[in-house]
Amino acid sequence: MRVGLLTGGGDCPGLNAVIRGAVRVGTDHGHEHVGLLGGWRGLLQRDTRPLDRDAVAGILTRGGTILGSSRTNPFKSEEGGRECVAAFADLGLDALIAIGGEDTLGVARRLHDELGLNVIGVPKTIDNDLSGTDYTFGFWTAVQIAVDAIDRLHTTGESHDRVIVVEVMGRHAGWIALESGLASGAHVIMIPEQPASLDDVCARITARRERGAGYAIVVISEGVVLDAGAGDGAVDEFGHTLLAKASVGETLAERIEAQIGGEARAVVLGHVQRGGTPTAFDRSLATRFGARAAQLVSEGSYGRMVALKGDTVSDIPLSEAVSVLKTVPEDVYRRVAEVAAGR
Ligand code: F6P
């Protein structure tokens, strides 16, 4: 069996651990591996590198991806699907393991369901917004990085009686804000799914001030829309609205100052949340995901995505994983927000 591997979308701590797990277990099963460089672009352009045990030695702890990544969408053009089929044949592939989020796995699903290619998916995204798996690898690393930063922002915020607005990643789903806000003791948590008004946020900060606490930590997802209808309508290759150039965290800090006075500062954590070594949990989860993907190839169980259910790594149809984005349910958010706002 000749097996291709690719990593697509935003990079994520644990990608290399998946590649290593899949190659090590696949090699034991007698598979030969080839890496496709830069996500789906690597398949379309037949841009590859060999992957064997030596090539994946020492990468378990490394952030990023040794295969590179891109947001190339083959289905953007009408011939894209057929070009993928041709490239698959040209490269002599028997199977492909696609490691990615909603967009990458959406392409994987179509290549399997509509064009009959032997594809397996592995769920990756720091956003944790893929259905069918309890967690995607990389998510808890991003949360830990955000928590480490917010711990530090508590002490400087408190020393200066400032409001610190911490903007974390999460365009459509607020999981990073929710968990990092909860774990770091943030006072206000704002997520795209449950937009709080500026008045609500200011009322909570004012209530803290009345109780004698001069500072506050507000954690906000980058995807929160403060003004409905704002933005220039620009979209990426997958049709997702691009975020406004002005950071929502900075805008919120300015508005808090204007509405209730005092000093407010914004900290945009940005790509630091995606960089560097994965946590132990993510190294382990990613390795188990890679191993399971190799197993599925051996079994010929294509069109499936590996998934974590409780403490077991299993698999589900790719179609189930990409049908609905996993967003934060209202009751989950309410319970966390209550703790954050508590006295
Ligand atoms: O991969 C998911 C993600 O990290 C989102 O949280 C974020 O909105 C987006 O990618 C950023 O994308 P880029 O690195 O292309 O700016």
mmCIF file of C-alpha atoms and ligand atoms in Angstrom:
data_model
loop_
_atom_site.group_PDB
_atom_site.id
_atom_site.type_symbol
_atom_site.label_atom_id
_atom_site.label_comp_id
_atom_site.label_asym_id
_atom_site.label_seq_id
_atom_site.Cartn_x
_atom_site.Cartn_y
_atom_site.Cartn_z
ATOM 1 C CA MET A 1 0.000 0.000 0.000
ATOM 2 C CA ARG A 2 1.300 3.450 -0.894
ATOM 3 C CA VAL A 3 -0.212 5.999 1.502
ATOM 4 C CA GLY A 4 -0.131 9.787 1.091
ATOM 5 C CA LEU A 5 -0.372 12.162 4.061
ATOM 6 C CA LEU A 6 -1.197 15.849 4.017
ATOM 7 C CA THR A 7 -1.846 18.606 6.550
ATOM 8 C CA GLY A 8 -4.287 21.388 5.580
ATOM 9 C CA GLY A 9 -5.639 24.618 7.081
ATOM 10 C CA GLY A 10 -4.090 26.529 9.973
ATOM 11 C CA ASP A 11 -1.221 24.684 11.626
ATOM 12 C CA CYS A 12 -1.791 23.208 15.056
ATOM 13 C CA PRO A 13 0.362 21.673 17.814
ATOM 14 C CA GLY A 14 0.344 17.887 17.352
ATOM 15 C CA LEU A 15 0.348 17.686 13.532
ATOM 16 C CA ASN A 16 3.824 16.142 13.542
ATOM 17 C CA ALA A 17 2.797 13.676 16.239
ATOM 18 C CA VAL A 18 -0.058 12.450 14.005
ATOM 19 C CA ILE A 19 2.300 12.071 11.031
ATOM 20 C CA ARG A 20 4.776 10.145 13.198
ATOM 21 C CA GLY A 21 2.075 7.875 14.663
ATOM 22 C CA ALA A 22 0.612 7.077 11.240
ATOM 23 C CA VAL A 23 3.980 6.416 9.604
ATOM 24 C CA ARG A 24 5.320 4.244 12.442
ATOM 25 C CA VAL A 25 2.208 2.071 12.692
ATOM 26 C CA GLY A 26 1.639 2.065 8.922
ATOM 27 C CA THR A 27 5.227 0.930 8.331
ATOM 28 C CA ASP A 28 4.648 -1.975 10.708
ATOM 29 C CA HIS A 29 1.608 -2.854 8.574
ATOM 30 C CA GLY A 30 3.802 -2.859 5.452
ATOM 31 C CA HIS A 31 2.683 0.529 4.066
ATOM 32 C CA GLU A 32 4.963 2.897 2.193
ATOM 33 C CA HIS A 33 4.371 6.632 2.824
ATOM 34 C CA VAL A 34 4.682 9.862 0.906
ATOM 35 C CA GLY A 35 4.090 13.372 2.252
ATOM 36 C CA LEU A 36 2.121 15.833 0.094
ATOM 37 C CA LEU A 37 3.480 19.336 0.700
ATOM 38 C CA GLY A 38 1.286 22.325 1.518
ATOM 39 C CA GLY A 39 -2.091 20.635 1.978
ATOM 40 C CA TRP A 40 -4.253 19.998 -1.106
ATOM 41 C CA ARG A 41 -1.818 22.118 -3.141
ATOM 42 C CA GLY A 42 0.749 19.313 -2.744
ATOM 43 C CA LEU A 43 -1.648 16.785 -4.272
ATOM 44 C CA LEU A 44 -2.641 19.035 -7.189
ATOM 45 C CA GLN A 45 0.988 19.941 -7.949
ATOM 46 C CA ARG A 46 2.382 16.439 -7.185
ATOM 47 C CA ASP A 47 4.728 18.156 -4.735
ATOM 48 C CA THR A 48 5.895 15.408 -2.395
ATOM 49 C CA ARG A 49 8.581 14.150 -0.062
ATOM 50 C CA PRO A 50 9.277 10.594 1.069
ATOM 51 C CA LEU A 51 8.208 9.693 4.593
ATOM 52 C CA ASP A 52 9.769 6.753 6.393
ATOM 53 C CA ARG A 53 10.667 5.962 9.981
ATOM 54 C CA ASP A 54 13.838 8.081 9.789
ATOM 55 C CA ALA A 55 11.933 11.056 8.363
ATOM 56 C CA VAL A 56 9.576 11.096 11.343
ATOM 57 C CA ALA A 57 12.206 10.490 14.023
ATOM 58 C CA GLY A 58 12.380 13.283 16.590
ATOM 59 C CA ILE A 59 9.246 15.162 15.475
ATOM 60 C CA LEU A 60 6.867 14.134 18.275
ATOM 61 C CA THR A 61 7.476 17.305 20.267
ATOM 62 C CA ARG A 62 7.854 19.720 17.348
ATOM 63 C CA GLY A 63 5.155 22.335 16.674
ATOM 64 C CA GLY A 64 3.960 23.148 13.142
ATOM 65 C CA THR A 65 4.025 20.525 10.415
ATOM 66 C CA ILE A 66 6.963 19.046 8.526
ATOM 67 C CA LEU A 67 4.649 18.817 5.490
ATOM 68 C CA GLY A 68 3.690 22.500 5.409
ATOM 69 C CA SER A 69 0.093 23.643 5.115
ATOM 70 C CA SER A 70 -2.183 25.837 3.021
ATOM 71 C CA ARG A 71 -5.839 26.689 2.669
ATOM 72 C CA THR A 72 -5.967 25.551 -0.988
ATOM 73 C CA ASN A 73 -9.459 24.358 -1.929
ATOM 74 C CA PRO A 74 -9.378 22.033 -4.978
ATOM 75 C CA PHE A 75 -13.145 22.365 -5.416
ATOM 76 C CA LYS A 76 -12.812 26.085 -5.999
ATOM 77 C CA SER A 77 -12.475 25.244 -9.685
ATOM 78 C CA GLU A 78 -14.816 22.919 -11.575
ATOM 79 C CA GLU A 79 -12.035 20.559 -12.678
ATOM 80 C CA GLY A 80 -10.441 20.475 -9.188
ATOM 81 C CA GLY A 81 -12.001 17.164 -8.139
ATOM 82 C CA ARG A 82 -10.981 15.414 -11.365
ATOM 83 C CA GLU A 83 -7.462 16.879 -11.057
ATOM 84 C CA CYS A 84 -7.187 15.335 -7.586
ATOM 85 C CA VAL A 85 -8.200 11.936 -8.970
ATOM 86 C CA ALA A 86 -5.580 12.242 -11.730
ATOM 87 C CA ALA A 87 -2.866 13.283 -9.258
ATOM 88 C CA PHE A 88 -3.796 10.416 -6.933
ATOM 89 C CA ALA A 89 -3.216 7.992 -9.836
ATOM 90 C CA ASP A 90 -0.026 9.744 -11.041
ATOM 91 C CA LEU A 91 1.468 9.483 -7.555
ATOM 92 C CA GLY A 92 0.547 5.806 -7.358
ATOM 93 C CA LEU A 93 -1.445 6.329 -4.163
ATOM 94 C CA ASP A 94 -3.654 3.597 -2.748
ATOM 95 C CA ALA A 95 -4.890 5.727 0.146
ATOM 96 C CA LEU A 96 -4.631 9.230 1.570
ATOM 97 C CA ILE A 97 -4.683 10.413 5.185
ATOM 98 C CA ALA A 98 -5.888 14.048 5.324
ATOM 99 C CA ILE A 99 -5.175 15.811 8.607
ATOM 100 C CA GLY A 100 -7.220 18.975 8.926
ATOM 101 C CA GLY A 101 -10.230 20.885 10.109
ATOM 102 C CA GLU A 102 -13.677 21.427 8.670
ATOM 103 C CA ASP A 103 -12.450 22.707 5.290
ATOM 104 C CA THR A 104 -9.728 20.111 4.667
ATOM 105 C CA LEU A 105 -12.001 17.291 5.783
ATOM 106 C CA GLY A 106 -14.883 18.696 3.715
ATOM 107 C CA VAL A 107 -12.661 18.228 0.641
ATOM 108 C CA ALA A 108 -11.688 14.737 1.888
ATOM 109 C CA ARG A 109 -15.357 13.806 2.219
ATOM 110 C CA ARG A 110 -16.174 14.942 -1.319
ATOM 111 C CA LEU A 111 -13.160 13.127 -2.791
ATOM 112 C CA HIS A 112 -14.352 9.934 -1.119
ATOM 113 C CA ASP A 113 -18.128 10.232 -1.466
ATOM 114 C CA GLU A 114 -18.315 11.814 -4.938
ATOM 115 C CA LEU A 115 -15.130 10.579 -6.621
ATOM 116 C CA GLY A 116 -14.414 7.284 -4.874
ATOM 117 C CA LEU A 117 -10.909 8.051 -3.568
ATOM 118 C CA ASN A 118 -9.644 6.070 -0.569
ATOM 119 C CA VAL A 119 -9.432 8.837 2.010
ATOM 120 C CA ILE A 120 -9.223 8.849 5.832
ATOM 121 C CA GLY A 121 -9.573 12.037 7.931
ATOM 122 C CA VAL A 122 -7.873 13.073 11.162
ATOM 123 C CA PRO A 123 -9.538 15.964 13.055
ATOM 124 C CA LYS A 124 -7.245 18.905 13.685
ATOM 125 C CA THR A 125 -7.992 22.426 14.848
ATOM 126 C CA ILE A 126 -7.141 24.509 17.856
ATOM 127 C CA ASP A 127 -10.750 25.771 17.600
ATOM 128 C CA ASN A 128 -12.215 22.349 18.639
ATOM 129 C CA ASP A 129 -15.215 22.990 16.404
ATOM 130 C CA LEU A 130 -15.455 19.628 14.587
ATOM 131 C CA SER A 131 -18.469 17.457 15.312
ATOM 132 C CA GLY A 132 -18.207 13.780 16.164
ATOM 133 C CA THR A 133 -15.069 13.961 18.285
ATOM 134 C CA ASP A 134 -14.965 15.055 21.919
ATOM 135 C CA TYR A 135 -11.760 16.982 21.226
ATOM 136 C CA THR A 136 -9.523 17.824 18.303
ATOM 137 C CA PHE A 137 -5.792 17.633 19.060
ATOM 138 C CA GLY A 138 -4.135 21.037 19.509
ATOM 139 C CA PHE A 139 -7.104 22.547 21.324
ATOM 140 C CA TRP A 140 -5.857 21.993 24.880
ATOM 141 C CA THR A 141 -2.391 23.253 23.948
ATOM 142 C CA ALA A 142 -3.940 26.497 22.686
ATOM 143 C CA VAL A 143 -6.014 26.763 25.867
ATOM 144 C CA GLN A 144 -2.906 26.235 28.034
ATOM 145 C CA ILE A 145 -0.986 28.931 26.144
ATOM 146 C CA ALA A 146 -3.899 31.354 26.625
ATOM 147 C CA VAL A 147 -4.194 30.464 30.325
ATOM 148 C CA ASP A 148 -0.461 31.062 30.903
ATOM 149 C CA ALA A 149 -0.806 34.492 29.303
ATOM 150 C CA ILE A 150 -3.984 35.420 31.202
ATOM 151 C CA ASP A 151 -2.413 34.395 34.543
ATOM 152 C CA ARG A 152 0.260 37.004 33.888
ATOM 153 C CA LEU A 153 -2.255 39.619 32.767
ATOM 154 C CA HIS A 154 -4.134 39.281 36.074
ATOM 155 C CA THR A 155 -1.173 40.595 38.067
ATOM 156 C CA THR A 156 -0.379 43.521 35.802
ATOM 157 C CA GLY A 157 -4.081 44.410 35.443
ATOM 158 C CA GLU A 158 -4.523 44.360 39.200
ATOM 159 C CA SER A 159 -1.438 46.507 39.831
ATOM 160 C CA HIS A 160 -2.777 49.272 37.590
ATOM 161 C CA ASP A 161 -6.516 48.930 38.173
ATOM 162 C CA ARG A 162 -6.939 48.322 34.456
ATOM 163 C CA VAL A 163 -9.414 46.403 32.384
ATOM 164 C CA ILE A 164 -7.436 43.944 30.244
ATOM 165 C CA VAL A 165 -9.247 42.607 27.198
ATOM 166 C CA VAL A 166 -7.602 39.381 25.998
ATOM 167 C CA GLU A 167 -8.494 38.373 22.452
ATOM 168 C CA VAL A 168 -8.110 34.665 21.707
ATOM 169 C CA MET A 169 -8.653 32.682 18.491
ATOM 170 C CA GLY A 170 -12.014 31.239 17.478
ATOM 171 C CA ARG A 171 -13.749 32.634 14.431
ATOM 172 C CA HIS A 172 -17.039 30.789 14.687
ATOM 173 C CA ALA A 173 -16.797 28.824 17.932
ATOM 174 C CA GLY A 174 -15.861 30.143 21.357
ATOM 175 C CA TRP A 175 -14.308 27.002 22.885
ATOM 176 C CA ILE A 176 -10.865 28.537 23.451
ATOM 177 C CA ALA A 177 -12.344 31.640 25.120
ATOM 178 C CA LEU A 178 -14.689 29.515 27.213
ATOM 179 C CA GLU A 179 -12.082 27.085 28.565
ATOM 180 C CA SER A 180 -9.211 29.552 28.902
ATOM 181 C CA GLY A 181 -11.514 32.084 30.573
ATOM 182 C CA LEU A 182 -12.810 29.470 32.992
ATOM 183 C CA ALA A 183 -9.376 28.060 33.832
ATOM 184 C CA SER A 184 -7.772 31.469 34.340
ATOM 185 C CA GLY A 185 -10.564 33.052 36.379
ATOM 186 C CA ALA A 186 -11.560 35.687 33.815
ATOM 187 C CA HIS A 187 -14.340 38.034 34.933
ATOM 188 C CA VAL A 188 -16.137 38.285 31.591
ATOM 189 C CA ILE A 189 -16.108 35.783 28.700
ATOM 190 C CA MET A 190 -17.423 36.755 25.269
ATOM 191 C CA ILE A 191 -17.951 34.194 22.492
ATOM 192 C CA PRO A 192 -19.381 34.455 18.958
ATOM 193 C CA GLU A 193 -22.297 32.111 19.691
ATOM 194 C CA GLN A 194 -23.700 34.150 22.598
ATOM 195 C CA PRO A 195 -22.965 37.808 21.917
ATOM 196 C CA ALA A 196 -23.059 39.933 25.075
ATOM 197 C CA SER A 197 -23.773 43.641 24.623
ATOM 198 C CA LEU A 198 -21.285 46.381 25.502
ATOM 199 C CA ASP A 199 -23.754 47.499 28.177
ATOM 200 C CA ASP A 200 -23.676 44.028 29.804
ATOM 201 C CA VAL A 201 -19.891 43.942 29.830
ATOM 202 C CA CYS A 202 -19.619 47.463 31.259
ATOM 203 C CA ALA A 203 -22.261 46.672 33.901
ATOM 204 C CA ARG A 204 -20.179 43.713 35.125
ATOM 205 C CA ILE A 205 -17.002 45.762 35.288
ATOM 206 C CA THR A 206 -18.838 48.553 37.114
ATOM 207 C CA ALA A 207 -20.262 46.026 39.599
ATOM 208 C CA ARG A 208 -16.700 44.803 40.307
ATOM 209 C CA ARG A 209 -15.514 48.375 40.822
ATOM 210 C CA GLU A 210 -18.382 48.995 43.262
ATOM 211 C CA ARG A 211 -17.233 45.972 45.226
ATOM 212 C CA GLY A 212 -13.746 47.483 45.413
ATOM 213 C CA ALA A 213 -12.026 45.481 42.641
ATOM 214 C CA GLY A 214 -10.508 48.036 40.308
ATOM 215 C CA TYR A 215 -9.365 45.660 37.592
ATOM 216 C CA ALA A 216 -11.070 43.123 35.347
ATOM 217 C CA ILE A 217 -10.056 40.494 32.825
ATOM 218 C CA VAL A 218 -12.301 40.167 29.772
ATOM 219 C CA VAL A 219 -11.618 37.207 27.443
ATOM 220 C CA ILE A 220 -13.117 37.592 23.975
ATOM 221 C CA SER A 221 -13.086 35.322 20.914
ATOM 222 C CA GLU A 222 -11.744 37.006 17.799
ATOM 223 C CA GLY A 223 -14.982 36.144 15.990
ATOM 224 C CA VAL A 224 -17.298 38.160 18.241
ATOM 225 C CA VAL A 225 -19.096 40.768 16.160
ATOM 226 C CA LEU A 226 -19.609 43.985 18.119
ATOM 227 C CA ASP A 227 -21.547 45.683 15.331
ATOM 228 C CA ALA A 228 -23.813 43.476 13.245
ATOM 229 C CA GLY A 229 -23.214 44.124 9.554
ATOM 230 C CA ALA A 230 -19.631 45.385 10.011
ATOM 231 C CA GLY A 231 -16.803 44.112 7.764
ATOM 232 C CA ASP A 232 -16.121 44.405 4.055
ATOM 233 C CA GLY A 233 -17.561 41.005 3.043
ATOM 234 C CA ALA A 234 -14.178 39.552 1.924
ATOM 235 C CA VAL A 235 -14.055 35.727 2.004
ATOM 236 C CA ASP A 236 -11.323 33.052 1.858
ATOM 237 C CA GLU A 237 -11.055 30.103 -0.619
ATOM 238 C CA PHE A 238 -13.628 28.183 1.394
ATOM 239 C CA GLY A 239 -16.079 31.104 1.436
ATOM 240 C CA HIS A 240 -15.557 32.016 5.111
ATOM 241 C CA THR A 241 -15.888 35.700 5.938
ATOM 242 C CA LEU A 242 -12.469 37.163 6.724
ATOM 243 C CA LEU A 243 -12.176 38.933 10.058
ATOM 244 C CA ALA A 244 -12.247 42.734 10.096
ATOM 245 C CA LYS A 245 -8.725 44.188 10.054
ATOM 246 C CA ALA A 246 -9.273 46.070 13.332
ATOM 247 C CA SER A 247 -9.068 43.592 16.202
ATOM 248 C CA VAL A 248 -12.297 43.130 18.123
ATOM 249 C CA GLY A 249 -10.318 43.136 21.386
ATOM 250 C CA GLU A 250 -8.848 46.555 20.684
ATOM 251 C CA THR A 251 -12.210 47.948 19.646
ATOM 252 C CA LEU A 252 -13.828 46.600 22.805
ATOM 253 C CA ALA A 253 -11.112 48.077 25.049
ATOM 254 C CA GLU A 254 -11.626 51.512 23.450
ATOM 255 C CA ARG A 255 -15.374 51.299 23.916
ATOM 256 C CA ILE A 256 -15.131 50.229 27.555
ATOM 257 C CA GLU A 257 -12.897 53.222 28.285
ATOM 258 C CA ALA A 258 -15.273 55.547 26.465
ATOM 259 C CA GLN A 259 -18.354 54.198 28.238
ATOM 260 C CA ILE A 260 -17.234 53.790 31.855
ATOM 261 C CA GLY A 261 -13.869 55.530 32.098
ATOM 262 C CA GLY A 262 -10.713 54.157 33.684
ATOM 263 C CA GLU A 263 -7.984 52.494 31.683
ATOM 264 C CA ALA A 264 -8.472 49.529 29.386
ATOM 265 C CA ARG A 265 -5.804 47.680 27.389
ATOM 266 C CA ALA A 266 -6.126 45.001 24.743
ATOM 267 C CA VAL A 267 -3.829 41.999 24.289
ATOM 268 C CA VAL A 268 -4.254 39.989 21.094
ATOM 269 C CA LEU A 269 -2.722 36.548 21.608
ATOM 270 C CA GLY A 270 -2.929 35.636 17.908
ATOM 271 C CA HIS A 271 -0.733 32.937 16.396
ATOM 272 C CA VAL A 272 1.254 32.354 19.571
ATOM 273 C CA GLN A 273 -1.700 30.070 20.455
ATOM 274 C CA ARG A 274 -0.891 27.782 17.520
ATOM 275 C CA GLY A 275 2.890 27.671 17.839
ATOM 276 C CA GLY A 276 5.354 25.504 19.703
ATOM 277 C CA THR A 277 5.298 22.123 21.318
ATOM 278 C CA PRO A 278 2.011 20.306 22.095
ATOM 279 C CA THR A 279 1.012 19.500 25.669
ATOM 280 C CA ALA A 280 1.295 15.895 26.869
ATOM 281 C CA PHE A 281 -2.435 15.383 26.272
ATOM 282 C CA ASP A 282 -2.194 16.568 22.666
ATOM 283 C CA ARG A 283 0.980 14.561 21.952
ATOM 284 C CA SER A 284 -0.762 11.460 23.181
ATOM 285 C CA LEU A 285 -4.094 12.148 21.430
ATOM 286 C CA ALA A 286 -2.378 13.027 18.141
ATOM 287 C CA THR A 287 -0.207 9.897 18.251
ATOM 288 C CA ARG A 288 -3.256 7.722 18.918
ATOM 289 C CA PHE A 289 -5.154 9.439 16.081
ATOM 290 C CA GLY A 290 -2.273 8.784 13.667
ATOM 291 C CA ALA A 291 -2.032 5.145 14.721
ATOM 292 C CA ARG A 292 -5.781 4.669 14.285
ATOM 293 C CA ALA A 293 -5.682 6.252 10.822
ATOM 294 C CA ALA A 294 -3.001 3.738 9.752
ATOM 295 C CA GLN A 295 -5.170 0.943 11.138
ATOM 296 C CA LEU A 296 -8.181 2.154 9.099
ATOM 297 C CA VAL A 297 -6.042 2.123 5.951
ATOM 298 C CA SER A 298 -5.076 -1.495 6.663
ATOM 299 C CA GLU A 299 -8.733 -2.397 7.159
ATOM 300 C CA GLY A 300 -9.793 -0.533 4.008
ATOM 301 C CA SER A 301 -12.292 1.523 6.064
ATOM 302 C CA TYR A 302 -12.310 4.644 3.921
ATOM 303 C CA GLY A 303 -14.488 7.766 4.096
ATOM 304 C CA ARG A 304 -14.050 7.807 7.855
ATOM 305 C CA MET A 305 -12.550 10.200 10.400
ATOM 306 C CA VAL A 306 -10.808 9.072 13.566
ATOM 307 C CA ALA A 307 -12.498 10.481 16.664
ATOM 308 C CA LEU A 308 -12.176 10.621 20.438
ATOM 309 C CA LYS A 309 -15.248 9.370 22.320
ATOM 310 C CA GLY A 310 -14.721 9.468 26.067
ATOM 311 C CA ASP A 311 -11.347 7.773 26.542
ATOM 312 C CA THR A 312 -11.544 5.694 23.359
ATOM 313 C CA VAL A 313 -10.238 6.509 19.903
ATOM 314 C CA SER A 314 -12.754 5.255 17.357
ATOM 315 C CA ASP A 315 -13.966 6.455 13.959
ATOM 316 C CA ILE A 316 -17.063 7.987 12.358
ATOM 317 C CA PRO A 317 -18.148 8.760 8.778
ATOM 318 C CA LEU A 318 -16.463 11.896 7.416
ATOM 319 C CA SER A 319 -19.903 13.159 6.441
ATOM 320 C CA GLU A 320 -20.933 13.198 10.111
ATOM 321 C CA ALA A 321 -17.863 15.191 11.114
ATOM 322 C CA VAL A 322 -18.275 17.998 8.604
ATOM 323 C CA SER A 323 -22.050 18.353 8.512
ATOM 324 C CA VAL A 324 -22.450 20.730 11.476
ATOM 325 C CA LEU A 325 -19.912 22.978 13.171
ATOM 326 C CA LYS A 326 -19.568 22.135 16.884
ATOM 327 C CA THR A 327 -20.338 25.389 18.647
ATOM 328 C CA VAL A 328 -20.696 26.158 22.356
ATOM 329 C CA PRO A 329 -24.248 25.304 23.539
ATOM 330 C CA GLU A 330 -26.089 28.118 25.291
ATOM 331 C CA ASP A 331 -26.499 26.281 28.627
ATOM 332 C CA VAL A 332 -22.770 25.443 28.756
ATOM 333 C CA TYR A 333 -21.892 29.090 28.146
ATOM 334 C CA ARG A 334 -24.409 30.352 30.728
ATOM 335 C CA ARG A 335 -22.975 28.133 33.475
ATOM 336 C CA VAL A 336 -19.419 29.266 32.752
ATOM 337 C CA ALA A 337 -20.422 32.935 32.417
ATOM 338 C CA GLU A 338 -22.132 32.788 35.816
ATOM 339 C CA VAL A 339 -18.949 31.544 37.485
ATOM 340 C CA ALA A 340 -16.961 34.289 35.755
ATOM 341 C CA ALA A 341 -19.359 37.007 36.866
ATOM 342 C CA GLY A 342 -19.694 35.658 40.433
ATOM 343 C CA ARG A 343 -18.569 37.658 43.468
HETATM 344 O O1 F6P B 1 -6.966 27.152 12.297
HETATM 345 C C1 F6P B 1 -7.927 27.846 12.979
HETATM 346 C C2 F6P B 1 -7.465 29.253 13.226
HETATM 347 O O2 F6P B 1 -6.354 29.280 14.072
HETATM 348 C C3 F6P B 1 -8.572 30.134 13.760
HETATM 349 O O3 F6P B 1 -8.706 30.082 15.157
HETATM 350 C C4 F6P B 1 -8.153 31.478 13.263
HETATM 351 O O4 F6P B 1 -9.255 32.317 13.113
HETATM 352 C C5 F6P B 1 -7.540 31.183 11.943
HETATM 353 O O5 F6P B 1 -7.074 29.872 11.998
HETATM 354 C C6 F6P B 1 -6.418 32.128 11.566
HETATM 355 O O6 F6P B 1 -6.012 31.833 10.272
HETATM 356 P P1 F6P B 1 -4.693 32.391 9.602
HETATM 357 O O7 F6P B 1 -3.523 31.745 10.271
HETATM 358 O O8 F6P B 1 -4.821 31.985 8.184
HETATM 359 O O9 F6P B 1 -4.686 33.862 9.827
#
